[in-house]
mmCIF file of C-alpha atoms and ligand atoms in Angstrom:
data_model
loop_
_atom_site.group_PDB
_atom_site.id
_atom_site.type_symbol
_atom_site.label_atom_id
_atom_site.label_comp_id
_atom_site.label_asym_id
_atom_site.label_seq_id
_atom_site.Cartn_x
_atom_site.Cartn_y
_atom_site.Cartn_z
ATOM 1 C CA MET A 29 6.963 13.219 22.945
ATOM 2 C CA LYS A 30 4.784 11.503 20.393
ATOM 3 C CA ASN A 31 5.868 8.293 18.772
ATOM 4 C CA ILE A 32 6.960 8.531 15.148
ATOM 5 C CA PRO A 33 6.094 5.279 13.331
ATOM 6 C CA TYR A 34 8.438 3.915 10.655
ATOM 7 C CA ALA A 35 5.646 4.135 8.095
ATOM 8 C CA ARG A 36 2.001 5.047 7.904
ATOM 9 C CA GLN A 37 -0.842 5.471 5.448
ATOM 10 C CA CYS A 38 -1.992 8.903 4.252
ATOM 11 C CA ILE A 39 -5.786 8.991 4.146
ATOM 12 C CA TYR A 40 -7.544 12.266 3.299
ATOM 13 C CA PRO A 41 -11.229 13.292 3.491
ATOM 14 C CA GLU A 42 -11.664 12.682 -0.261
ATOM 15 C CA ASP A 43 -10.431 9.101 0.214
ATOM 16 C CA ILE A 44 -13.048 8.555 2.892
ATOM 17 C CA ARG A 45 -15.709 10.089 0.648
ATOM 18 C CA ALA A 46 -14.732 7.738 -2.182
ATOM 19 C CA VAL A 47 -15.144 4.736 0.116
ATOM 20 C CA THR A 48 -18.482 5.977 1.459
ATOM 21 C CA ASP A 49 -19.724 6.492 -2.091
ATOM 22 C CA ALA A 50 -18.725 2.938 -2.986
ATOM 23 C CA LEU A 51 -20.557 1.629 0.085
ATOM 24 C CA ASN A 52 -23.674 3.510 -0.997
ATOM 25 C CA SER A 53 -23.484 2.219 -4.564
ATOM 26 C CA ASP A 54 -25.063 -0.902 -6.074
ATOM 27 C CA TYR A 55 -21.861 -2.896 -5.816
ATOM 28 C CA ILE A 56 -19.510 -3.339 -2.930
ATOM 29 C CA THR A 57 -17.460 -6.047 -4.598
ATOM 30 C CA GLN A 58 -16.739 -6.694 -8.283
ATOM 31 C CA GLY A 59 -18.461 -3.545 -9.476
ATOM 32 C CA PRO A 60 -17.175 -0.850 -11.838
ATOM 33 C CA LYS A 61 -14.438 0.440 -9.514
ATOM 34 C CA VAL A 62 -12.344 -2.698 -9.957
ATOM 35 C CA ALA A 63 -11.751 -2.198 -13.688
ATOM 36 C CA GLU A 64 -11.406 1.569 -13.219
ATOM 37 C CA PHE A 65 -8.660 1.095 -10.643
ATOM 38 C CA GLU A 66 -6.908 -1.498 -12.792
ATOM 39 C CA ASP A 67 -7.021 0.828 -15.810
ATOM 40 C CA LYS A 68 -5.689 3.741 -13.820
ATOM 41 C CA VAL A 69 -2.708 1.832 -12.435
ATOM 42 C CA ALA A 70 -2.002 0.153 -15.788
ATOM 43 C CA SER A 71 -1.975 3.462 -17.617
ATOM 44 C CA TYR A 72 0.145 5.140 -14.923
ATOM 45 C CA CYS A 73 2.754 2.390 -15.186
ATOM 46 C CA GLY A 74 2.448 1.951 -18.937
ATOM 47 C CA ALA A 75 1.272 -1.671 -18.824
ATOM 48 C CA ARG A 76 -1.271 -3.206 -21.195
ATOM 49 C CA TYR A 77 -3.058 -5.317 -18.569
ATOM 50 C CA ALA A 78 -3.605 -5.103 -14.820
ATOM 51 C CA VAL A 79 -5.265 -7.669 -12.558
ATOM 52 C CA SER A 80 -6.132 -6.534 -9.045
ATOM 53 C CA VAL A 81 -5.987 -9.022 -6.183
ATOM 54 C CA ASN A 82 -6.486 -8.855 -2.425
ATOM 55 C CA SER A 83 -2.788 -8.527 -1.472
ATOM 56 C CA GLY A 84 0.715 -8.235 -2.860
ATOM 57 C CA THR A 85 1.270 -11.767 -1.636
ATOM 58 C CA SER A 86 -1.716 -13.004 -3.680
ATOM 59 C CA ALA A 87 -0.270 -11.099 -6.637
ATOM 60 C CA LEU A 88 3.015 -12.999 -6.269
ATOM 61 C CA HIS A 89 1.170 -16.303 -5.940
ATOM 62 C CA ALA A 90 -0.939 -15.549 -9.021
ATOM 63 C CA ALA A 91 2.167 -14.507 -10.962
ATOM 64 C CA CYS A 92 3.996 -17.727 -10.078
ATOM 65 C CA PHE A 93 0.953 -19.736 -11.117
ATOM 66 C CA ALA A 94 0.665 -17.864 -14.415
ATOM 67 C CA ALA A 95 4.398 -18.434 -14.992
ATOM 68 C CA GLY A 96 3.649 -22.135 -14.784
ATOM 69 C CA ILE A 97 5.806 -22.751 -11.727
ATOM 70 C CA SER A 98 5.104 -26.190 -10.355
ATOM 71 C CA SER A 99 6.638 -29.019 -8.401
ATOM 72 C CA LYS A 100 10.473 -28.928 -8.239
ATOM 73 C CA ASP A 101 10.855 -25.918 -10.546
ATOM 74 C CA GLU A 102 13.594 -23.621 -9.299
ATOM 75 C CA VAL A 103 13.046 -19.885 -8.983
ATOM 76 C CA ILE A 104 15.779 -17.378 -8.196
ATOM 77 C CA THR A 105 14.979 -14.652 -5.650
ATOM 78 C CA PRO A 106 17.177 -12.255 -3.654
ATOM 79 C CA ALA A 107 18.054 -13.162 -0.054
ATOM 80 C CA ILE A 108 16.983 -9.722 1.195
ATOM 81 C CA SER A 109 13.262 -9.206 0.792
ATOM 82 C CA PHE A 110 9.989 -9.783 2.537
ATOM 83 C CA ALA A 111 9.257 -13.505 2.942
ATOM 84 C CA ALA A 112 6.376 -13.292 0.433
ATOM 85 C CA SER A 113 8.902 -12.854 -2.425
ATOM 86 C CA SER A 114 9.946 -16.480 -2.070
ATOM 87 C CA ASN A 115 6.941 -17.976 -0.248
ATOM 88 C CA CYS A 116 5.045 -17.624 -3.533
ATOM 89 C CA VAL A 117 7.438 -20.153 -5.074
ATOM 90 C CA LEU A 118 6.736 -22.596 -2.254
ATOM 91 C CA TYR A 119 2.960 -22.133 -2.706
ATOM 92 C CA CYS A 120 3.396 -23.577 -6.203
ATOM 93 C CA GLY A 121 5.608 -26.458 -5.059
ATOM 94 C CA GLY A 122 8.736 -24.827 -6.466
ATOM 95 C CA ILE A 123 12.163 -24.387 -4.898
ATOM 96 C CA PRO A 124 13.465 -20.877 -4.097
ATOM 97 C CA LYS A 125 17.161 -20.345 -4.858
ATOM 98 C CA PHE A 126 18.575 -17.347 -3.029
ATOM 99 C CA ALA A 127 20.913 -14.986 -4.852
ATOM 100 C CA ASP A 128 23.104 -12.513 -2.997
ATOM 101 C CA VAL A 129 22.513 -8.762 -3.233
ATOM 102 C CA LEU A 130 24.525 -5.845 -4.609
ATOM 103 C CA GLU A 131 26.281 -3.892 -1.867
ATOM 104 C CA ASP A 132 25.108 -0.440 -2.926
ATOM 105 C CA THR A 133 21.407 -0.958 -3.697
ATOM 106 C CA ILE A 134 20.680 -4.284 -1.925
ATOM 107 C CA THR A 135 18.900 -5.488 -5.064
ATOM 108 C CA ILE A 136 19.612 -8.910 -6.565
ATOM 109 C CA ASP A 137 23.165 -9.334 -7.883
ATOM 110 C CA PRO A 138 22.775 -10.480 -11.504
ATOM 111 C CA ALA A 139 26.103 -12.343 -11.359
ATOM 112 C CA SER A 140 25.000 -14.245 -8.265
ATOM 113 C CA ALA A 141 21.638 -15.015 -9.915
ATOM 114 C CA LYS A 142 23.361 -16.286 -13.035
ATOM 115 C CA LYS A 143 25.431 -18.778 -11.053
ATOM 116 C CA LEU A 144 22.257 -20.369 -9.663
ATOM 117 C CA ILE A 145 20.781 -21.266 -13.045
ATOM 118 C CA THR A 146 20.272 -24.973 -13.691
ATOM 119 C CA LYS A 147 18.091 -26.996 -16.070
ATOM 120 C CA LYS A 148 15.311 -26.736 -13.494
ATOM 121 C CA THR A 149 15.301 -22.931 -13.277
ATOM 122 C CA LYS A 150 12.018 -21.491 -14.465
ATOM 123 C CA ALA A 151 11.881 -17.882 -13.316
ATOM 124 C CA ILE A 152 13.657 -14.989 -11.582
ATOM 125 C CA ILE A 153 11.937 -12.707 -9.089
ATOM 126 C CA PRO A 154 13.992 -9.501 -8.800
ATOM 127 C CA VAL A 155 12.856 -7.190 -5.997
ATOM 128 C CA ASP A 156 12.963 -3.404 -6.406
ATOM 129 C CA PHE A 157 14.349 -2.997 -2.911
ATOM 130 C CA ALA A 158 13.347 0.136 -0.972
ATOM 131 C CA GLY A 159 11.900 1.513 -4.227
ATOM 132 C CA HIS A 160 15.095 1.207 -6.298
ATOM 133 C CA PRO A 161 14.650 -0.927 -9.414
ATOM 134 C CA ALA A 162 16.775 -4.051 -9.595
ATOM 135 C CA GLU A 163 19.319 -4.366 -12.455
ATOM 136 C CA LEU A 164 16.435 -5.154 -14.781
ATOM 137 C CA ASP A 165 18.369 -4.880 -18.031
ATOM 138 C CA GLU A 166 20.889 -7.508 -16.952
ATOM 139 C CA ILE A 167 18.189 -9.708 -15.431
ATOM 140 C CA LYS A 168 16.231 -9.562 -18.662
ATOM 141 C CA LYS A 169 19.292 -10.609 -20.663
ATOM 142 C CA ILE A 170 20.009 -13.531 -18.343
ATOM 143 C CA ALA A 171 16.356 -14.572 -18.510
ATOM 144 C CA ALA A 172 16.204 -14.338 -22.295
ATOM 145 C CA ARG A 173 19.359 -16.420 -22.714
ATOM 146 C CA ASN A 174 18.022 -19.132 -20.428
ATOM 147 C CA GLY A 175 14.314 -19.078 -21.271
ATOM 148 C CA LEU A 176 13.245 -17.791 -17.845
ATOM 149 C CA ILE A 177 10.216 -15.768 -16.865
ATOM 150 C CA VAL A 178 10.819 -12.518 -14.960
ATOM 151 C CA ILE A 179 8.384 -11.658 -12.176
ATOM 152 C CA GLU A 180 9.377 -8.257 -10.796
ATOM 153 C CA ASP A 181 8.404 -7.714 -7.178
ATOM 154 C CA ALA A 182 7.730 -3.979 -7.246
ATOM 155 C CA ALA A 183 5.826 -3.900 -3.958
ATOM 156 C CA HIS A 184 8.281 -1.141 -2.915
ATOM 157 C CA ALA A 185 8.533 0.607 -6.233
ATOM 158 C CA LEU A 186 5.267 1.976 -7.608
ATOM 159 C CA GLY A 187 6.263 5.108 -9.541
ATOM 160 C CA ALA A 188 9.983 4.274 -9.737
ATOM 161 C CA GLU A 189 11.857 4.560 -13.015
ATOM 162 C CA TYR A 190 14.585 2.552 -14.662
ATOM 163 C CA LYS A 191 16.539 3.814 -17.671
ATOM 164 C CA GLY A 192 13.738 6.199 -18.547
ATOM 165 C CA SER A 193 10.833 3.775 -18.235
ATOM 166 C CA LYS A 194 8.347 3.358 -15.426
ATOM 167 C CA VAL A 195 8.483 0.241 -13.294
ATOM 168 C CA GLY A 196 5.649 -2.005 -14.458
ATOM 169 C CA CYS A 197 5.725 -0.986 -18.123
ATOM 170 C CA GLY A 198 6.718 -4.510 -19.111
ATOM 171 C CA LYS A 199 9.892 -3.620 -20.949
ATOM 172 C CA TYR A 200 12.013 -5.782 -18.669
ATOM 173 C CA SER A 201 9.591 -8.124 -16.899
ATOM 174 C CA ASP A 202 6.862 -10.542 -17.953
ATOM 175 C CA MET A 203 4.914 -9.588 -14.861
ATOM 176 C CA THR A 204 5.286 -6.861 -12.242
ATOM 177 C CA ILE A 205 3.558 -7.122 -8.896
ATOM 178 C CA LEU A 206 2.435 -4.271 -6.652
ATOM 179 C CA SER A 207 1.195 -4.134 -3.066
ATOM 180 C CA PHE A 208 -1.330 -1.696 -1.633
ATOM 181 C CA HIS A 209 -0.716 -2.587 1.996
ATOM 182 C CA ALA A 210 -1.034 0.392 4.353
ATOM 183 C CA VAL A 211 2.711 1.128 4.446
ATOM 184 C CA LYS A 212 3.202 1.117 0.662
ATOM 185 C CA HIS A 213 3.026 4.131 -1.699
ATOM 186 C CA ILE A 214 -0.742 3.982 -2.050
ATOM 187 C CA THR A 215 -3.099 1.834 -0.030
ATOM 188 C CA THR A 216 -6.362 -0.064 -0.325
ATOM 189 C CA GLY A 217 -5.948 -1.421 3.229
ATOM 190 C CA GLU A 218 -4.787 -4.748 1.881
ATOM 191 C CA GLY A 219 -4.467 -5.180 -1.865
ATOM 192 C CA GLY A 220 -2.208 -5.957 -4.762
ATOM 193 C CA MET A 221 -1.949 -6.072 -8.523
ATOM 194 C CA VAL A 222 -0.192 -7.914 -11.308
ATOM 195 C CA LEU A 223 0.799 -5.918 -14.400
ATOM 196 C CA THR A 224 1.631 -7.602 -17.690
ATOM 197 C CA ASN A 225 1.682 -6.974 -21.417
ATOM 198 C CA ARG A 226 0.975 -10.614 -22.244
ATOM 199 C CA LYS A 227 -2.622 -11.546 -23.036
ATOM 200 C CA ASP A 228 -2.155 -15.265 -22.263
ATOM 201 C CA ILE A 229 -0.812 -14.431 -18.811
ATOM 202 C CA TYR A 230 -3.538 -11.847 -18.225
ATOM 203 C CA GLU A 231 -6.254 -14.409 -18.932
ATOM 204 C CA LYS A 232 -4.752 -16.930 -16.518
ATOM 205 C CA LEU A 233 -4.480 -14.303 -13.788
ATOM 206 C CA VAL A 234 -8.114 -13.252 -14.159
ATOM 207 C CA MET A 235 -9.286 -16.842 -13.677
ATOM 208 C CA PHE A 236 -6.784 -17.576 -10.908
ATOM 209 C CA ARG A 237 -8.175 -14.840 -8.654
ATOM 210 C CA ASN A 238 -11.683 -16.272 -9.172
ATOM 211 C CA HIS A 239 -11.337 -19.985 -8.288
ATOM 212 C CA GLY A 240 -10.109 -20.871 -11.790
ATOM 213 C CA ILE A 241 -13.629 -20.211 -13.058
ATOM 214 C CA THR A 242 -14.617 -18.618 -16.361
ATOM 215 C CA ARG A 243 -17.968 -17.711 -17.915
ATOM 216 C CA ASP A 244 -16.380 -16.495 -21.126
ATOM 217 C CA LYS A 245 -18.035 -18.376 -24.024
ATOM 218 C CA VAL A 246 -14.846 -18.225 -26.064
ATOM 219 C CA LYS A 247 -12.765 -19.874 -23.323
ATOM 220 C CA LEU A 248 -15.155 -22.655 -22.320
ATOM 221 C CA ILE A 249 -13.991 -26.214 -22.836
ATOM 222 C CA ASN A 250 -17.643 -27.309 -23.179
ATOM 223 C CA LYS A 251 -19.121 -25.373 -26.094
ATOM 224 C CA ASN A 252 -22.714 -24.320 -26.854
ATOM 225 C CA LYS A 253 -23.869 -24.064 -23.273
ATOM 226 C CA PRO A 254 -26.712 -21.921 -21.875
ATOM 227 C CA ALA A 255 -26.169 -18.382 -20.588
ATOM 228 C CA TRP A 256 -25.790 -19.400 -16.926
ATOM 229 C CA PHE A 257 -23.007 -21.878 -17.645
ATOM 230 C CA TYR A 258 -19.640 -21.510 -15.923
ATOM 231 C CA GLU A 259 -16.628 -23.704 -15.853
ATOM 232 C CA MET A 260 -13.793 -24.271 -13.367
ATOM 233 C CA GLN A 261 -10.750 -25.178 -15.409
ATOM 234 C CA PHE A 262 -7.990 -25.181 -12.790
ATOM 235 C CA LEU A 263 -7.611 -24.757 -9.057
ATOM 236 C CA GLY A 264 -7.711 -21.021 -8.365
ATOM 237 C CA PHE A 265 -8.433 -18.973 -5.266
ATOM 238 C CA ASN A 266 -10.743 -16.206 -4.148
ATOM 239 C CA TYR A 267 -8.176 -13.413 -4.391
ATOM 240 C CA ARG A 268 -10.556 -10.669 -5.537
ATOM 241 C CA LEU A 269 -10.178 -7.047 -4.456
ATOM 242 C CA THR A 270 -13.451 -5.307 -3.530
ATOM 243 C CA ASP A 271 -15.079 -2.250 -5.103
ATOM 244 C CA ILE A 272 -14.781 -0.531 -1.740
ATOM 245 C CA GLN A 273 -11.013 -0.999 -1.793
ATOM 246 C CA CYS A 274 -10.698 -0.064 -5.460
ATOM 247 C CA ALA A 275 -12.584 3.172 -4.775
ATOM 248 C CA LEU A 276 -9.963 3.962 -2.131
ATOM 249 C CA GLY A 277 -7.189 2.960 -4.519
ATOM 250 C CA LEU A 278 -8.531 5.246 -7.251
ATOM 251 C CA SER A 279 -8.620 8.177 -4.887
ATOM 252 C CA GLN A 280 -5.110 7.374 -3.612
ATOM 253 C CA MET A 281 -3.776 7.229 -7.188
ATOM 254 C CA ASP A 282 -4.638 10.923 -7.570
ATOM 255 C CA LYS A 283 -2.095 11.663 -4.856
ATOM 256 C CA LEU A 284 0.615 9.220 -5.864
ATOM 257 C CA ASN A 285 2.872 11.745 -7.567
ATOM 258 C CA SER A 286 2.695 14.144 -4.658
ATOM 259 C CA PHE A 287 3.395 11.271 -2.225
ATOM 260 C CA ILE A 288 6.476 10.277 -4.207
ATOM 261 C CA LYS A 289 7.657 13.873 -4.454
ATOM 262 C CA ARG A 290 7.465 14.243 -0.680
ATOM 263 C CA ARG A 291 9.238 10.908 -0.124
ATOM 264 C CA LYS A 292 12.072 12.110 -2.361
ATOM 265 C CA GLU A 293 12.356 15.390 -0.450
ATOM 266 C CA ILE A 294 12.614 13.512 2.830
ATOM 267 C CA VAL A 295 15.297 11.208 1.443
ATOM 268 C CA LYS A 296 17.241 14.199 0.128
ATOM 269 C CA PHE A 297 17.187 15.692 3.610
ATOM 270 C CA TYR A 298 18.302 12.422 5.232
ATOM 271 C CA LYS A 299 21.087 11.954 2.697
ATOM 272 C CA GLN A 300 22.401 15.481 3.180
ATOM 273 C CA GLU A 301 22.377 15.053 6.946
ATOM 274 C CA PHE A 302 24.108 11.668 6.928
ATOM 275 C CA ASP A 303 26.527 12.472 4.127
ATOM 276 C CA SER A 304 29.222 13.673 6.524
ATOM 277 C CA MET A 305 28.832 10.744 8.927
ATOM 278 C CA GLU A 306 31.325 7.984 8.264
ATOM 279 C CA LYS A 307 29.509 5.598 10.535
ATOM 280 C CA VAL A 308 26.259 5.789 8.568
ATOM 281 C CA MET A 309 25.895 4.472 5.037
ATOM 282 C CA CYS A 310 22.803 5.195 2.966
ATOM 283 C CA LEU A 311 21.619 3.164 -0.026
ATOM 284 C CA ASN A 312 22.940 4.283 -3.379
ATOM 285 C CA GLU A 313 20.685 5.467 -6.172
ATOM 286 C CA ARG A 314 22.258 4.532 -9.470
ATOM 287 C CA GLY A 315 22.415 7.199 -12.169
ATOM 288 C CA TYR A 316 19.969 5.483 -14.500
ATOM 289 C CA ALA A 317 17.400 4.755 -11.804
ATOM 290 C CA ALA A 318 14.858 6.889 -9.966
ATOM 291 C CA SER A 319 13.831 5.204 -6.744
ATOM 292 C CA SER A 320 10.325 5.918 -5.466
ATOM 293 C CA TRP A 321 11.656 5.396 -1.904
ATOM 294 C CA HIS A 322 9.337 3.082 0.007
ATOM 295 C CA ILE A 323 11.716 2.772 2.966
ATOM 296 C CA PHE A 324 14.944 4.400 4.107
ATOM 297 C CA PRO A 325 17.366 1.814 5.488
ATOM 298 C CA ILE A 326 20.758 2.996 6.710
ATOM 299 C CA GLN A 327 23.729 0.805 7.561
ATOM 300 C CA ILE A 328 25.682 1.280 10.776
ATOM 301 C CA MET A 329 29.341 0.916 9.895
ATOM 302 C CA ILE A 330 30.540 0.062 13.405
ATOM 303 C CA ALA A 331 30.605 -3.637 14.137
ATOM 304 C CA LYS A 332 28.007 -5.021 16.539
ATOM 305 C CA ARG A 333 26.511 -1.694 17.679
ATOM 306 C CA ARG A 334 23.374 -1.755 15.553
ATOM 307 C CA ASP A 335 21.068 -3.162 18.246
ATOM 308 C CA GLU A 336 22.183 -0.533 20.768
ATOM 309 C CA ILE A 337 21.376 2.241 18.299
ATOM 310 C CA PHE A 338 18.110 0.589 17.308
ATOM 311 C CA ASN A 339 16.979 0.284 20.931
ATOM 312 C CA ALA A 340 18.062 3.824 21.797
ATOM 313 C CA LEU A 341 16.042 5.228 18.880
ATOM 314 C CA ARG A 342 12.998 3.190 19.875
ATOM 315 C CA SER A 343 13.296 4.419 23.453
ATOM 316 C CA LYS A 344 13.208 7.988 22.121
ATOM 317 C CA GLY A 345 9.892 7.298 20.398
ATOM 318 C CA ILE A 346 11.387 6.905 16.949
ATOM 319 C CA GLY A 347 9.772 3.909 15.298
ATOM 320 C CA VAL A 348 12.726 2.354 13.559
ATOM 321 C CA ASN A 349 12.353 -1.040 11.924
ATOM 322 C CA LEU A 350 14.458 -3.645 10.140
ATOM 323 C CA HIS A 351 14.194 -4.632 6.458
ATOM 324 C CA TYR A 352 15.018 -7.522 6.272
ATOM 325 C CA ILE A 353 16.347 -10.665 7.879
ATOM 326 C CA PRO A 354 17.663 -12.799 4.972
ATOM 327 C CA ILE A 355 14.667 -14.967 4.120
ATOM 328 C CA TYR A 356 16.581 -18.233 4.241
ATOM 329 C CA LEU A 357 17.570 -17.603 7.883
ATOM 330 C CA GLN A 358 13.922 -17.893 8.964
ATOM 331 C CA PRO A 359 13.233 -21.078 10.950
ATOM 332 C CA TYR A 360 10.829 -22.381 8.301
ATOM 333 C CA TYR A 361 13.467 -22.034 5.580
ATOM 334 C CA LYS A 362 16.185 -23.450 7.839
ATOM 335 C CA LYS A 363 14.028 -26.555 8.193
ATOM 336 C CA LEU A 364 13.935 -26.816 4.406
ATOM 337 C CA GLY A 365 17.723 -27.059 4.510
ATOM 338 C CA TYR A 366 19.005 -23.536 3.811
ATOM 339 C CA LYS A 367 22.163 -22.729 5.776
ATOM 340 C CA ASN A 368 23.878 -19.688 7.322
ATOM 341 C CA GLY A 369 26.527 -18.219 5.056
ATOM 342 C CA LEU A 370 24.593 -18.805 1.829
ATOM 343 C CA CYS A 371 24.648 -15.111 0.843
ATOM 344 C CA PRO A 372 27.474 -13.281 2.672
ATOM 345 C CA ARG A 373 26.653 -9.777 1.446
ATOM 346 C CA ALA A 374 23.003 -10.174 2.468
ATOM 347 C CA GLU A 375 24.075 -11.359 5.914
ATOM 348 C CA LYS A 376 26.511 -8.472 6.337
ATOM 349 C CA TYR A 377 23.810 -5.985 5.341
ATOM 350 C CA TYR A 378 21.417 -7.593 7.796
ATOM 351 C CA GLU A 379 23.890 -7.144 10.665
ATOM 352 C CA ARG A 380 24.192 -3.425 9.975
ATOM 353 C CA THR A 381 20.798 -2.196 8.911
ATOM 354 C CA ILE A 382 18.153 0.005 10.552
ATOM 355 C CA THR A 383 15.139 1.465 8.735
ATOM 356 C CA LEU A 384 14.376 5.084 9.609
ATOM 357 C CA PRO A 385 10.832 6.475 9.364
ATOM 358 C CA LEU A 386 9.668 7.451 5.877
ATOM 359 C CA TYR A 387 6.186 8.531 4.838
ATOM 360 C CA PRO A 388 4.795 11.677 3.208
ATOM 361 C CA GLN A 389 3.302 13.224 6.321
ATOM 362 C CA LEU A 390 6.575 13.368 8.294
ATOM 363 C CA SER A 391 7.027 17.008 9.276
ATOM 364 C CA ARG A 392 10.249 19.005 9.228
ATOM 365 C CA GLY A 393 10.210 18.833 13.006
ATOM 366 C CA ASP A 394 9.866 15.050 12.934
ATOM 367 C CA LEU A 395 12.774 14.793 10.514
ATOM 368 C CA LYS A 396 15.034 16.995 12.632
ATOM 369 C CA ARG A 397 14.150 14.971 15.691
ATOM 370 C CA ILE A 398 14.987 11.705 13.902
ATOM 371 C CA VAL A 399 18.279 12.963 12.476
ATOM 372 C CA ASN A 400 19.420 14.660 15.684
ATOM 373 C CA ALA A 401 18.617 11.606 17.793
ATOM 374 C CA THR A 402 20.441 9.297 15.361
ATOM 375 C CA LYS A 403 23.515 11.532 15.269
ATOM 376 C CA LYS A 404 23.597 11.973 19.033
ATOM 377 C CA ILE A 405 23.310 8.258 19.735
ATOM 378 C CA ILE A 406 25.997 7.331 17.218
ATOM 379 C CA ASP A 407 28.410 10.107 18.223
ATOM 380 C CA ALA A 408 28.132 9.013 21.873
ATOM 381 C CA LEU A 409 29.257 5.458 21.118
HETATM 382 C C1 PLP B 6 4.709 -5.738 1.104
HETATM 383 C C2 PLP B 6 5.498 -6.676 0.289
HETATM 384 C C3 PLP B 6 4.942 -7.819 -0.312
HETATM 385 C C4 PLP B 6 3.603 -8.361 0.029
HETATM 386 O O1 PLP B 6 2.583 -7.490 -0.062
HETATM 387 P P1 PLP B 6 1.286 -7.658 0.846
HETATM 388 O O2 PLP B 6 0.338 -6.722 0.175
HETATM 389 O O3 PLP B 6 1.650 -7.249 2.228
HETATM 390 O O4 PLP B 6 0.831 -9.068 0.773
HETATM 391 C C5 PLP B 6 5.727 -8.548 -1.175
HETATM 392 N N1 PLP B 6 6.994 -8.222 -1.427
HETATM 393 C C6 PLP B 6 7.573 -7.161 -0.835
HETATM 394 C C7 PLP B 6 8.988 -6.843 -1.183
HETATM 395 C C8 PLP B 6 6.846 -6.378 0.046
HETATM 396 O O5 PLP B 6 7.440 -5.349 0.670
#
């Protein structure tokens, strides 16, 4: 039987046509498609500004730079996320402080975050885990009271909603980052974006992705220079996204709502099927949130049997995965001094979790196969 991956991109003929057209155009990088894609995502999410970059990781790095994070600044991030959510702090010389997660949504626990605040804290990076927005209202209040910047890692959550507003609209966060990696809601191959409503931040981001260089007459430090003049004002990077990729992104945006709709249908099916199983716990979706469901992690509520179930599913061609190992348990972070036991709820979740396949093109047959195999394996234990 064919292998079912845990995630995969959905590329249609019109996507391929859009890319071919871009390749045949006058620009293959930094042409008109870049701004068009940025405008389309910004208006979808309800943000004033969008800056595209070449990955979600670059977006996080750019956001930390624009937040002014530098040597010894502390930044609070959840223990359960992809390593990039805290690596971006290290890129800037800052110190990640890991908060524990909420048991039902595995997003950052605001109470745990609050306890980590010191005089050195500069920012919080909540992660919209699996597509479910973090407790953004509470995070915003904590940030406002302590003068912190909020960088929302919405790599999982394009199209999600929180208390009636779209993730990325800037109501709760100074910056929101997106990823367009192949497994995310829409893809540009690799790619990312930072959304913000703040002009000062927007201007920093635009220069950061282009070596810290500007040609804008208004922004030059040296005035009255000839037309060719350009100025590097800080150390930036080449983090630009190409026209070819933006053409793909534009075409993918047309399908975003249908992708999300299908993801929600699949999750509804999974939840109905697992509802009666005591040994399987699904993530909660809080009443005021609408997850856009990037991944579907379940928790196995029988001690120490997760790996057996994981391996059995893999051997049946079902591409399960694991999201995530608590970041601070990685060898690199251990070397920096982080210790086991730092975030008990994150560690408990990690012991129990398995990610089941989730992507729009999963068929009804695929879904039945996944659910039946999971049930059979667990019931046989
Ligand atoms: C995918 C992801 C990123 C990084 O995005 P890339 O585009 O792969 O660099 C960051 N944070 C989270 C939570 C992610 O899932």
